[in-house]
C-alpha positions as a printed NumPy array, in Angstrom:
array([[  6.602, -62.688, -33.376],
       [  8.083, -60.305, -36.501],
       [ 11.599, -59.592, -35.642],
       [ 11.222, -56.341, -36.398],
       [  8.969, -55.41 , -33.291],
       [ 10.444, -53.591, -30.413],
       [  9.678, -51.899, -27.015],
       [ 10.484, -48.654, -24.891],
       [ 11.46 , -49.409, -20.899],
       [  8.409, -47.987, -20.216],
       [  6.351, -50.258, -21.76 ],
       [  8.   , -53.395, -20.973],
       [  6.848, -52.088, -17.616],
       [  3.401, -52.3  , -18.132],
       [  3.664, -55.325, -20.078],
       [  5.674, -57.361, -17.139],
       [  3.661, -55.658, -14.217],
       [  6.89 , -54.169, -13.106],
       [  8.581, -50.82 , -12.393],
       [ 10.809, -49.178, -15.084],
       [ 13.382, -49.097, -12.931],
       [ 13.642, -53.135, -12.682],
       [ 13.655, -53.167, -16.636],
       [ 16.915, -51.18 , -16.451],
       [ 18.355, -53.883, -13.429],
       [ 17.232, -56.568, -16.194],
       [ 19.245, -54.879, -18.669],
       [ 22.282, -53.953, -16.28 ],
       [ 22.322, -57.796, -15.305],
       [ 22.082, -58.79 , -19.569],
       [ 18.784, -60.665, -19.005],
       [ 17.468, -58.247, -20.995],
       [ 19.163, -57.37 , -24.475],
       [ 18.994, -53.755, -25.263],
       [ 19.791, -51.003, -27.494],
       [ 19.832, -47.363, -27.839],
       [ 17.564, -44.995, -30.341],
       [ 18.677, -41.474, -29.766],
       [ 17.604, -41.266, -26.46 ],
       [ 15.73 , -44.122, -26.217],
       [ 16.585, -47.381, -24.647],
       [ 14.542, -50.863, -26.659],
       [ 14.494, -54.023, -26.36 ],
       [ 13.891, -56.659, -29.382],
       [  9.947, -58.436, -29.108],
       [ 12.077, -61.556, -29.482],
       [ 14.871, -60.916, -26.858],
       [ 11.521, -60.121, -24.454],
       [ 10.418, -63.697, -25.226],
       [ 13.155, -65.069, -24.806],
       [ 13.332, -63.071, -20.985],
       [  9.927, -64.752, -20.574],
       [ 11.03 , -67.948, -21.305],
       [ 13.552, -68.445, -19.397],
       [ 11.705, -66.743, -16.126],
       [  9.742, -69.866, -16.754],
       [ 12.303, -72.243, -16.549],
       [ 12.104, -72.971, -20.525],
       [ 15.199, -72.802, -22.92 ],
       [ 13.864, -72.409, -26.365],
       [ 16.852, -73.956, -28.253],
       [ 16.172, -71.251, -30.867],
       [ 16.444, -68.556, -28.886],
       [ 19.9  , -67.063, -27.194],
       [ 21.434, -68.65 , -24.449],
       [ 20.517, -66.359, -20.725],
       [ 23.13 , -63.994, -20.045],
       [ 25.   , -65.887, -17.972],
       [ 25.52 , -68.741, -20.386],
       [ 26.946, -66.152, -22.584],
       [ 30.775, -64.808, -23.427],
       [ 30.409, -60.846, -22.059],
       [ 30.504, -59.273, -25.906],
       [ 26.49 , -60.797, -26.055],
       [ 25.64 , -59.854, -22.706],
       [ 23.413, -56.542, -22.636],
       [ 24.894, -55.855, -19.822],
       [ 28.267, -54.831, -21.856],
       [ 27.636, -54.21 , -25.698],
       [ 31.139, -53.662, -27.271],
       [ 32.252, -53.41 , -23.425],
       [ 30.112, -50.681, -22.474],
       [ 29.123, -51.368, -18.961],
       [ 25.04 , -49.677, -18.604],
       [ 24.901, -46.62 , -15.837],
       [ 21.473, -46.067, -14.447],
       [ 20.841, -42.065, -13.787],
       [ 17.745, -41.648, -11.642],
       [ 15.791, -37.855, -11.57 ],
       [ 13.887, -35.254, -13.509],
       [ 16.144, -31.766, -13.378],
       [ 17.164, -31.455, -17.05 ],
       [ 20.627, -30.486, -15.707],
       [ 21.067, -34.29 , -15.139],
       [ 19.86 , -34.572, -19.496],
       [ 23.128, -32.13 , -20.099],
       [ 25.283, -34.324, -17.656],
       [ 24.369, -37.484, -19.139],
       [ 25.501, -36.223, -22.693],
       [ 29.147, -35.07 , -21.085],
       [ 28.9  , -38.16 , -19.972],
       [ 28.415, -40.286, -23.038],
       [ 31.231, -38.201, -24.476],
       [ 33.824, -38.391, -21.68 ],
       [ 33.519, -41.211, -19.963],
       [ 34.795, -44.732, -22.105],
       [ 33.612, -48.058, -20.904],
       [ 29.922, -46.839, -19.926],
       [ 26.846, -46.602, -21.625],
       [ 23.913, -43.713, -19.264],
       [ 20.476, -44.867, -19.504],
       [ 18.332, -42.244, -17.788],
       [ 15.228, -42.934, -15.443],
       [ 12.899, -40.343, -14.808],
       [ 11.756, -41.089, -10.88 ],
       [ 11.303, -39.087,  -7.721],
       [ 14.041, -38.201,  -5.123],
       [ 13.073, -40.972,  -2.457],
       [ 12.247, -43.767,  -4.819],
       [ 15.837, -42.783,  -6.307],
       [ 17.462, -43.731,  -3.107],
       [ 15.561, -46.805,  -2.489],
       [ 16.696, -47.79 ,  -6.029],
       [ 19.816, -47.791,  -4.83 ],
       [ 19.444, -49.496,  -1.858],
       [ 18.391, -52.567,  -4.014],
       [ 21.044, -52.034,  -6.591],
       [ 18.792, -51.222,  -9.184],
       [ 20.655, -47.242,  -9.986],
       [ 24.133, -45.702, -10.346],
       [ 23.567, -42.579,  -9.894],
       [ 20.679, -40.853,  -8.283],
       [ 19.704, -37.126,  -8.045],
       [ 17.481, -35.974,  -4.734],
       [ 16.627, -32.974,  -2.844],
       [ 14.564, -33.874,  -0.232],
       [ 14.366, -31.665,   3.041],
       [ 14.626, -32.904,   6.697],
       [ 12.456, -30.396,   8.519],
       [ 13.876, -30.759,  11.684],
       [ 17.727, -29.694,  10.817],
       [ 17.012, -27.784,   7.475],
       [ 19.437, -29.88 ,   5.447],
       [ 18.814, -31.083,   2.41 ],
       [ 19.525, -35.069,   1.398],
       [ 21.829, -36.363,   3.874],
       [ 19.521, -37.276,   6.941],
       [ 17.593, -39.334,   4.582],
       [ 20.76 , -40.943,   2.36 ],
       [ 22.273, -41.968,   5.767],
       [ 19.01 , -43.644,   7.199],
       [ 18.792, -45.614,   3.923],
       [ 22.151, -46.455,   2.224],
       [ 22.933, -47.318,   5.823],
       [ 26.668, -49.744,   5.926],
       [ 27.451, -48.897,   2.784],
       [ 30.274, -46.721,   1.284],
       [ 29.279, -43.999,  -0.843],
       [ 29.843, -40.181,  -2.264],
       [ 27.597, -37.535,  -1.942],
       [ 28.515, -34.597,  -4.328],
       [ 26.452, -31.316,  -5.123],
       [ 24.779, -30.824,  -8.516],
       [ 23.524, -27.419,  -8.616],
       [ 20.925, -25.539,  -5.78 ],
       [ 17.374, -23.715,  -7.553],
       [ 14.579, -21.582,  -5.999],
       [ 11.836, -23.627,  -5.113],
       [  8.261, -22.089,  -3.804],
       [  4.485, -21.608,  -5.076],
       [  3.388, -21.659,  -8.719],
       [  0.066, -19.191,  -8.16 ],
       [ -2.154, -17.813, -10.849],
       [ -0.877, -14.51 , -12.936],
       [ -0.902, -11.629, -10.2  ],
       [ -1.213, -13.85 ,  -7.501],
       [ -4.501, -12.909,  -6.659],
       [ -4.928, -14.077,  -3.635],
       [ -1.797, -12.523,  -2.735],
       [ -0.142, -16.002,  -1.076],
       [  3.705, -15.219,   0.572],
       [  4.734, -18.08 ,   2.54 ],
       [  3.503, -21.638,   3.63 ],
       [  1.446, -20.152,   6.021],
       [ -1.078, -19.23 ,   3.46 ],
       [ -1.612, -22.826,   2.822],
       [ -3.884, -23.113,   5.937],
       [ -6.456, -20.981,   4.185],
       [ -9.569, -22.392,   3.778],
       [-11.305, -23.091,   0.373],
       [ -7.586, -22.996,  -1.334],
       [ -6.866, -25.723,  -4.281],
       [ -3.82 , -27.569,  -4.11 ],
       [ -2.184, -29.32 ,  -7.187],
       [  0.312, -32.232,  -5.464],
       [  3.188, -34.139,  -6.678],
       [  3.754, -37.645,  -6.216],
       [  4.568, -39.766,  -3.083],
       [  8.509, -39.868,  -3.054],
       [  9.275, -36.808,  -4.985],
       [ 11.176, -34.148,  -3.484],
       [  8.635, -31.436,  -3.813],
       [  5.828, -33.624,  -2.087],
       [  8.285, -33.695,   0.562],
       [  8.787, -30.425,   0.699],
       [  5.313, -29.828,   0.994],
       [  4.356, -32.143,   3.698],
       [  7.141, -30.785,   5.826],
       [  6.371, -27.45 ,   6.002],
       [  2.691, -28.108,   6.405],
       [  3.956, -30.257,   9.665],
       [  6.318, -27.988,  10.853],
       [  3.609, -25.187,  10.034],
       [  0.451, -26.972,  11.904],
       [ -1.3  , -27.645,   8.786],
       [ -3.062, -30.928,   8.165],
       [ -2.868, -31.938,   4.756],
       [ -6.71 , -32.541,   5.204],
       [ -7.652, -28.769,   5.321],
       [ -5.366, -28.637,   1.712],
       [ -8.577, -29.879,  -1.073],
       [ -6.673, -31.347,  -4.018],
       [ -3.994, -32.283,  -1.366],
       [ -4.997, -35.927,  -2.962],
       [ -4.732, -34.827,  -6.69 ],
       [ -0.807, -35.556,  -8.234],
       [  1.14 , -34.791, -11.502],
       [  4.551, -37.069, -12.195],
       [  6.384, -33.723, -12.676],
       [  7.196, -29.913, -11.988],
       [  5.529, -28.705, -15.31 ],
       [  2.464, -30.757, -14.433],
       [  1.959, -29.034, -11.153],
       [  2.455, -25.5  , -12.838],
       [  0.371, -25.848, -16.204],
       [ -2.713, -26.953, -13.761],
       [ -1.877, -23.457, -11.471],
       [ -1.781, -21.571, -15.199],
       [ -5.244, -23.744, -16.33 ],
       [ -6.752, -22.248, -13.313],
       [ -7.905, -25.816, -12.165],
       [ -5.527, -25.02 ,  -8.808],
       [ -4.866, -21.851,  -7.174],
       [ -1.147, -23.098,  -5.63 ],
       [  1.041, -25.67 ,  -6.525],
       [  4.92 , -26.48 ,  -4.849],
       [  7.844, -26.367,  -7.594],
       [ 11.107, -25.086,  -8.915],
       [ 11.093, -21.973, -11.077],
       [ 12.455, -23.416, -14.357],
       [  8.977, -24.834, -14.651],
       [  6.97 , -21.703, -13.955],
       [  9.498, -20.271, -16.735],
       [  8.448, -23.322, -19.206],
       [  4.919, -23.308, -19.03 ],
       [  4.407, -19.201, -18.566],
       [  1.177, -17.705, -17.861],
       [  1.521, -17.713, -14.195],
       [  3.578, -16.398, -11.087],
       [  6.23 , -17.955,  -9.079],
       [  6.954, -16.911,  -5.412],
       [ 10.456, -18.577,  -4.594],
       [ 10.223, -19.401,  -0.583],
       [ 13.508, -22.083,  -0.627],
       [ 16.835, -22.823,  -2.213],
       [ 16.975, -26.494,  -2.344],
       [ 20.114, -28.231,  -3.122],
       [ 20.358, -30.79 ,  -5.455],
       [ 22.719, -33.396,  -4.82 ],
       [ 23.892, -36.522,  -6.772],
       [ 24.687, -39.734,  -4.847],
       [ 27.009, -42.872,  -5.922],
       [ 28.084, -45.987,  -4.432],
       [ 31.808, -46.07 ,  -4.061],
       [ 33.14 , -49.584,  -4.804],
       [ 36.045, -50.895,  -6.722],
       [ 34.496, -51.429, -10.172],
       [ 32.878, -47.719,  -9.923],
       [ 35.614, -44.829,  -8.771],
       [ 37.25 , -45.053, -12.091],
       [ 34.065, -43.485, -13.791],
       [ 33.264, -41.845, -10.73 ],
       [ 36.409, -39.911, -10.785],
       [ 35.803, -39.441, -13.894],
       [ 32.386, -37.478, -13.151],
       [ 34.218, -35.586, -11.115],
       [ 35.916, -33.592, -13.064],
       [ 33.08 , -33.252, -15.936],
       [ 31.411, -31.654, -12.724],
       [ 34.167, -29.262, -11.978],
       [ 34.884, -28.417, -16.393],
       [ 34.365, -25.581, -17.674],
       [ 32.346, -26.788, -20.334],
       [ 29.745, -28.539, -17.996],
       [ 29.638, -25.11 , -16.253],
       [ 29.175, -23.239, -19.324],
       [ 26.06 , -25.518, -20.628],
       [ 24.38 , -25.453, -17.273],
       [ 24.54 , -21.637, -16.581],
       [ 23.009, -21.017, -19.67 ],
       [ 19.874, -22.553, -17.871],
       [ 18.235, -19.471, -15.508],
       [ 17.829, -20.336, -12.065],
       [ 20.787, -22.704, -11.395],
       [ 22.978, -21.799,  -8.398],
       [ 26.278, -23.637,  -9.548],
       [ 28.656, -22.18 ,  -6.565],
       [ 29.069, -25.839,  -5.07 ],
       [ 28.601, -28.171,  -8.076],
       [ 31.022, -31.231,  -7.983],
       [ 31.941, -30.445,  -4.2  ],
       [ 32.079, -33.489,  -2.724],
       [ 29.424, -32.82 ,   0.665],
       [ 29.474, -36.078,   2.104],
       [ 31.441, -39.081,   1.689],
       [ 31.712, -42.618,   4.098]])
């Protein structure tokens, strides 16, 4: 295998079968050597091998030793020290944190991956994520995140601290011709949905209000049709291939050529364990969160309420 071969996370995914975010627990726990490419995160064709090897219970004597075999400096988990810190979501207000990050905060090394609000949490229940980004509504109290961070992270001792709220609503066609207002409107018949995926907080969003409205998602056609991501759902509204599609307005912004009708502010929160090893850097994210200059960078972003970013909501 030529040395000089190399993979993203995403497609030693494929490769292995498994999801992206147990390539980064691979890495975290050094089984899997790693390095960064601007934003990239690879891994050696070689070092894979070698992973694959030793899953099978061989040790190819010219290959590295597994990472626990190994003095820390080798280990992937902790290149030159730097201890990996997994940052699950999608808003690109978590892309401008990371980089604060990467510039405040010694000892740690972000690697950033891009999954929904409820598969976020579960990451973390298995220990696969650091730091995970949700904004998924409870119906039935109107609060955003905690109902569902307390059922799952149940026993254990973490921090829940706001990120920034944004309008989220209907991406409809330019001029909203069929003049949809309010969730309502979603029991009309003959209307074409565009959905996100299972676990993402806008699919949540969605199938709440369509409970709490009386809606089944049955009468919704399309209901069964998904995009991975907020500008997915609006460039299919602006394609005309839907006529309504749940999102935030930065994407309606992005892709242009269509309306957005804001009907929620959703608040989007940022949850961490709190255990010995991570308060120092947690602290540390603390006050990047409360800086000026974080401030600065994300209110140059329209549609970003900022009035409770890095206050701590919830904390056990």
């Amino acid at each position: 295998m030529s040395s000089d071969i190399s993979y993203t996370t995403e497609e030693i995914a494929k490769m292995l079968k498994i999801s992206k975010l147990t390539v980064y627990d691979l890495i975290k726990k050094g089984e899997l050597p790693s390095y960064r490419v601007g934003k990239q995160m690879r891994v050696d064709a070689a070092d894979l091998e070698a992973y694959k090897q030793r899953a099978k219970g061989i040790k190819p004597s010219s290959q590295p030793a597994p990472a626990a075999d190994r003095p820390l400096q080798h280990s992937a988990a902790s290149v030159n020290g730097m201890r990996p810190i997994v940052v699950t979501g999608q808003d690109i207000g978590l892309d401008i944190l990371v980089k604060h990050m990467e510039k405040n905060i010694s000892g740690i090394r972000p690697l950033r991956a891009y999954v929904g609000s409820l598969d976020s949490l579960i990451s973390m229940y298995r220990g696969e994520s650091d730091i995970v980004s949700t904004h998924l509504l409870d119906g039935d109290t109107g609060e955003y995140n905690i109902p569902y961070i307390r059922k799952l992270l149940v026993g254990s001792s973490y921090m829940v601290v706001n990120l920034l709220s944004r309008q989220a609503g209907f991406y409809v066609q330019k001029g909203n011709p069929l003049g949809l207002a309010g969730w309502q409107d979603l029991s009309r018949p003959g209307l074409r949905l565009m959905n996100r995926e299972k676990g993402s907080g806008a699919r949540i969003l969605l199938d709440e209000q369509l409970r709490l409205h009386g809606i089944s998602p049955r009468q919704l056609a399309g209901y069964e049709l998904e995009q991975t991501n907020h500008i997915g759902v609006a460039a299919k509204v602006a394609s005309g291939e839907a006529d309504v599609g749940v999102g935030i307005e930065k994407a309606a912004a992005i892709v242009g050529q269509l309306d957005f009708i804001p009907l929620i502010e959703e608040r989007y929160d940022l949850v961490m364990l709190k255990t010995a090893d991570n308060m120092p850097w947690i602290q540390a994210l603390l006050d990047i969160l409360r800086s000026e200059e974080f401030r600065r960078e994300l209110q140059m972003i329209a549609g970003y309420d900022l009035s409770r970013t890095g206050e701590v909501l919830f904390e056990t």
